[in-house]
PDB file of C-alpha atoms in Angstrom:
ATOM      1  CA  MET K1215       0.027   0.280  -0.018  1.00  0.00           C
ATOM      2  CA  LEU K1216       2.811   2.376   0.934  1.00  0.00           C
ATOM      3  CA  ASN K1217       4.414   1.584  -2.493  1.00  0.00           C
ATOM      4  CA  GLU K1218       1.043   2.358  -4.108  1.00  0.00           C
ATOM      5  CA  PHE K1219       0.918   5.461  -2.671  1.00  0.00           C
ATOM      6  CA  LYS K1220       4.566   6.744  -3.470  1.00  0.00           C
ATOM      7  CA  ASP K1221       3.728   5.860  -7.193  1.00  0.00           C
ATOM      8  CA  PHE K1222       0.565   7.745  -6.705  1.00  0.00           C
ATOM      9  CA  ILE K1223       2.167  11.011  -5.430  1.00  0.00           C
ATOM     10  CA  ALA K1224       5.328  10.560  -7.991  1.00  0.00           C
ATOM     11  CA  LYS K1225       3.096  11.024 -10.545  1.00  0.00           C
ATOM     12  CA  GLY K1226       3.441  14.077 -13.028  1.00  0.00           C
ATOM     13  CA  ASN K1227      -0.203  15.244 -12.815  1.00  0.00           C
ATOM     14  CA  VAL K1228      -0.518  15.131  -8.632  1.00  0.00           C
ATOM     15  CA  MET K1229       3.074  17.328  -8.777  1.00  0.00           C
ATOM     16  CA  ASP K1230       1.584  19.752 -11.580  1.00  0.00           C
ATOM     17  CA  MET K1231      -1.805  19.910  -9.457  1.00  0.00           C
ATOM     18  CA  ALA K1232       0.050  20.588  -5.971  1.00  0.00           C
ATOM     19  CA  VAL K1233       2.398  23.617  -7.911  1.00  0.00           C
ATOM     20  CA  GLY K1234      -0.751  24.838  -9.349  1.00  0.00           C
ATOM     21  CA  ILE K1235      -2.228  25.008  -5.827  1.00  0.00           C
ATOM     22  CA  ILE K1236       0.913  26.573  -4.164  1.00  0.00           C
ATOM     23  CA  ILE K1237       0.967  29.271  -7.368  1.00  0.00           C
ATOM     24  CA  GLY K1238      -2.831  29.821  -6.991  1.00  0.00           C
ATOM     25  CA  ALA K1239      -2.656  30.436  -2.983  1.00  0.00           C
ATOM     26  CA  ALA K1240       0.274  33.400  -4.005  1.00  0.00           C
ATOM     27  CA  PHE K1241      -1.873  34.796  -7.046  1.00  0.00           C
ATOM     28  CA  THR K1242      -4.704  35.165  -4.377  1.00  0.00           C
ATOM     29  CA  ALA K1243      -2.771  37.087  -2.028  1.00  0.00           C
ATOM     30  CA  ILE K1244      -1.708  39.231  -5.027  1.00  0.00           C
ATOM     31  CA  VAL K1245      -5.252  39.872  -6.117  1.00  0.00           C
ATOM     32  CA  ALA K1246      -6.175  40.457  -2.374  1.00  0.00           C
ATOM     33  CA  SER K1247      -3.612  42.935  -2.405  1.00  0.00           C
ATOM     34  CA  LEU K1248      -4.401  44.545  -5.817  1.00  0.00           C
ATOM     35  CA  VAL K1249      -7.907  44.463  -4.557  1.00  0.00           C
ATOM     36  CA  ALA K1250      -7.643  46.354  -0.991  1.00  0.00           C
ATOM     37  CA  ASP K1251      -4.708  48.586  -1.425  1.00  0.00           C
ATOM     38  CA  LEU K1252      -5.265  50.032  -5.126  1.00  0.00           C
ATOM     39  CA  ILE K1253      -8.794  49.176  -6.822  1.00  0.00           C
ATOM     40  CA  ASN K1254     -10.607  49.610  -3.269  1.00  0.00           C
ATOM     41  CA  PRO K1255      -9.201  53.464  -3.229  1.00  0.00           C
ATOM     42  CA  PHE K1256     -10.340  54.691  -6.443  1.00  0.00           C
ATOM     43  CA  ILE K1257     -13.499  53.396  -6.083  1.00  0.00           C
ATOM     44  CA  GLY K1258     -13.849  54.761  -2.962  1.00  0.00           C
ATOM     45  CA  LEU K1259     -12.323  58.094  -4.469  1.00  0.00           C
ATOM     46  CA  PHE K1260     -15.213  57.908  -6.867  1.00  0.00           C
ATOM     47  CA  MET K1261     -18.014  57.226  -4.372  1.00  0.00           C
ATOM     48  CA  GLY K1262     -16.849  60.211  -2.476  1.00  0.00           C
ATOM     49  CA  GLY K1263     -14.465  58.607  -0.075  1.00  0.00           C
ATOM     50  CA  ILE K1264     -16.237  55.032   1.005  1.00  0.00           C
ATOM     51  CA  ASP K1265     -14.094  52.299   2.883  1.00  0.00           C
ATOM     52  CA  PHE K1266     -15.836  49.143   1.741  1.00  0.00           C
ATOM     53  CA  THR K1267     -13.373  47.480   4.391  1.00  0.00           C
ATOM     54  CA  ASN K1268     -15.799  49.135   7.386  1.00  0.00           C
ATOM     55  CA  MET K1269     -19.117  48.332   5.279  1.00  0.00           C
ATOM     56  CA  TYR K1270     -21.037  46.462   7.840  1.00  0.00           C
ATOM     57  CA  PHE K1271     -24.508  46.653  10.060  1.00  0.00           C
ATOM     58  CA  VAL K1272     -24.580  45.622  13.801  1.00  0.00           C
ATOM     59  CA  LEU K1273     -27.431  42.799  14.232  1.00  0.00           C
ATOM     60  CA  SER K1274     -26.150  42.583  18.044  1.00  0.00           C
ATOM     61  CA  GLY K1275     -24.414  44.145  20.662  1.00  0.00           C
ATOM     62  CA  GLU K1276     -23.183  47.367  21.320  1.00  0.00           C
ATOM     63  CA  VAL K1277     -20.436  49.149  19.098  1.00  0.00           C
ATOM     64  CA  ALA K1278     -19.318  52.697  18.930  1.00  0.00           C
ATOM     65  CA  ASP K1279     -20.621  54.865  16.192  1.00  0.00           C
ATOM     66  CA  GLY K1280     -17.552  55.160  13.319  1.00  0.00           C
ATOM     67  CA  ALA K1281     -16.050  51.878  14.706  1.00  0.00           C
ATOM     68  CA  SER K1282     -14.055  49.954  12.193  1.00  0.00           C
ATOM     69  CA  LEU K1283     -15.162  46.058  11.631  1.00  0.00           C
ATOM     70  CA  GLU K1284     -12.367  44.935  13.549  1.00  0.00           C
ATOM     71  CA  ALA K1285     -13.123  46.402  16.765  1.00  0.00           C
ATOM     72  CA  ALA K1286     -16.906  45.555  16.245  1.00  0.00           C
ATOM     73  CA  ARG K1287     -15.761  41.993  15.652  1.00  0.00           C
ATOM     74  CA  GLU K1288     -13.219  42.543  19.283  1.00  0.00           C
ATOM     75  CA  ALA K1289     -16.365  43.894  20.751  1.00  0.00           C
ATOM     76  CA  GLY K1290     -17.910  40.576  20.380  1.00  0.00           C
ATOM     77  CA  ALA K1291     -20.876  42.047  18.378  1.00  0.00           C
ATOM     78  CA  ALA K1292     -22.774  40.397  15.733  1.00  0.00           C
ATOM     79  CA  VAL K1293     -22.157  42.055  12.339  1.00  0.00           C
ATOM     80  CA  PHE K1294     -23.404  42.061   8.332  1.00  0.00           C
ATOM     81  CA  ALA K1295     -20.120  43.004   7.110  1.00  0.00           C
ATOM     82  CA  TYR K1296     -21.355  43.766   3.258  1.00  0.00           C
ATOM     83  CA  GLY K1297     -18.251  45.819   2.747  1.00  0.00           C
ATOM     84  CA  SER K1298     -16.069  42.163   2.969  1.00  0.00           C
ATOM     85  CA  PHE K1299     -18.385  40.900   0.898  1.00  0.00           C
ATOM     86  CA  ILE K1300     -18.180  42.934  -2.139  1.00  0.00           C
ATOM     87  CA  MET K1301     -14.149  42.782  -1.799  1.00  0.00           C
ATOM     88  CA  ALA K1302     -14.472  39.226  -2.090  1.00  0.00           C
ATOM     89  CA  ILE K1303     -16.924  39.772  -5.119  1.00  0.00           C
ATOM     90  CA  ILE K1304     -14.433  41.817  -6.493  1.00  0.00           C
ATOM     91  CA  ASN K1305     -11.591  39.543  -5.944  1.00  0.00           C
ATOM     92  CA  PHE K1306     -13.743  36.693  -7.557  1.00  0.00           C
ATOM     93  CA  LEU K1307     -14.120  38.707 -10.509  1.00  0.00           C
ATOM     94  CA  ILE K1308     -10.537  39.146 -11.055  1.00  0.00           C
ATOM     95  CA  ILE K1309      -8.980  35.710 -10.574  1.00  0.00           C
ATOM     96  CA  ALA K1310     -11.917  34.517 -12.824  1.00  0.00           C
ATOM     97  CA  PHE K1311     -10.917  36.728 -15.217  1.00  0.00           C
ATOM     98  CA  VAL K1312      -7.736  35.757 -14.724  1.00  0.00           C
ATOM     99  CA  VAL K1313      -8.271  31.858 -15.149  1.00  0.00           C
ATOM    100  CA  PHE K1314     -10.542  32.659 -18.191  1.00  0.00           C
ATOM    101  CA  MET K1315      -7.787  34.413 -19.998  1.00  0.00           C
ATOM    102  CA  LEU K1316      -5.040  31.830 -19.060  1.00  0.00           C
ATOM    103  CA  VAL K1317      -7.247  28.846 -20.382  1.00  0.00           C
ATOM    104  CA  ARG K1318      -8.244  30.943 -23.537  1.00  0.00           C
ATOM    105  CA  GLN K1319      -4.555  31.180 -24.399  1.00  0.00           C
ATOM    106  CA  VAL K1320      -3.779  27.403 -23.466  1.00  0.00           C
ATOM    107  CA  ALA K1321      -6.976  26.521 -25.269  1.00  0.00           C
ATOM    108  CA  LYS K1322      -5.220  28.438 -28.512  1.00  0.00           C
ATOM    109  CA  ILE K1323      -2.151  27.261 -28.360  1.00  0.00           C
ATOM    110  CA  LYS K1324      -3.339  23.626 -28.626  1.00  0.00           C
ATOM    111  CA  GLU K1325      -5.566  24.481 -31.419  1.00  0.00           C
ATOM    112  CA  ALA K1326      -2.306  25.909 -32.843  1.00  0.00           C
ATOM    113  CA  ALA K1327      -0.475  22.243 -32.362  1.00  0.00           C
ATOM    114  CA  ALA K1328      -3.381  20.249 -33.642  1.00  0.00           C
ATOM    115  CA  LYS K1329      -3.575  22.157 -36.925  1.00  0.00           C
ATOM    116  CA  LYS K1330       0.010  22.055 -37.226  1.00  0.00           C
ATOM    117  CA  GLU K1331       0.031  17.961 -36.809  1.00  0.00           C
ATOM    118  CA  GLU K1332      -2.681  17.960 -39.488  1.00  0.00           C
ATOM    119  CA  VAL K1333      -0.386  19.872 -41.846  1.00  0.00           C
ATOM    120  CA  VAL K1334       1.975  17.138 -41.259  1.00  0.00           C
ATOM    121  CA  GLU K1335      -0.670  14.147 -41.444  1.00  0.00           C
ATOM    122  CA  GLU K1336      -1.683  15.882 -44.714  1.00  0.00           C
ATOM    123  CA  ALA K1337       1.604  15.872 -46.369  1.00  0.00           C
ATOM    124  CA  PRO K1338       2.146  13.596 -49.501  1.00  0.00           C
ATOM    125  CA  ALA K1339       3.669  10.026 -48.067  1.00  0.00           C
ATOM    126  CA  GLY K1340       5.082   9.598 -51.669  1.00  0.00           C
ATOM    127  CA  PRO K1341       4.534   6.750 -53.978  1.00  0.00           C
ATOM    128  CA  THR K1342       3.875   2.761 -52.780  1.00  0.00           C
ATOM    129  CA  GLU K1343       5.967  -0.048 -53.544  1.00  0.00           C
ATOM    130  CA  LEU K1344       3.008  -0.850 -55.774  1.00  0.00           C
ATOM    131  CA  ASP K1345       2.995   2.180 -57.415  1.00  0.00           C
ATOM    132  CA  ILE K1346       6.426   1.930 -58.233  1.00  0.00           C
ATOM    133  CA  LEU K1347       5.938  -1.702 -59.753  1.00  0.00           C
ATOM    134  CA  LEU K1348       3.377  -0.490 -61.806  1.00  0.00           C
ATOM    135  CA  GLN K1349       5.507   2.291 -63.373  1.00  0.00           C
ATOM    136  CA  ILE K1350       8.635  -0.512 -63.616  1.00  0.00           C
ATOM    137  CA  ARG K1351       6.307  -2.448 -65.332  1.00  0.00           C
ATOM    138  CA  ASP K1352       4.663  -0.020 -67.418  1.00  0.00           C
ATOM    139  CA  SER K1353       8.149   1.130 -68.324  1.00  0.00           C
ATOM    140  CA  LEU K1354       9.062  -2.152 -69.536  1.00  0.00           C
ATOM    141  CA  ALA K1355       6.122  -2.538 -71.385  1.00  0.00           C
ATOM    142  CA  LYS K1356       7.095   0.433 -73.989  1.00  0.00           C
TER     143      LYS K1356
END
């Protein structure tokens, strides 16, 4: 059983998947920073200084007016953090777009490789042995 597990782990697909997951996690951190540090400030600027990170409703508990979301959570209040949800949607859309573009490019590359294979297969193979023998027979018959 241990040998079968080693064989499974050593397969290329499993290793490729592991690398993809690690790169995906790093990419998610980059996108989260992009949204929180670069996109949201511009959105806030155009919407009159709105900060999505601190947009929430207090469902129960006591929270001082103007307190940050983090302070409200530390106070033990139940909060409906719709600003965090908006940020998560923006993160998802960016990641989904990048993955779409990546899959699209891979599909184009595969399609181009398939067309090259078709062109190679369509090249004439030359005369067969039977064709050559028939030409020799015809030449001798003259």
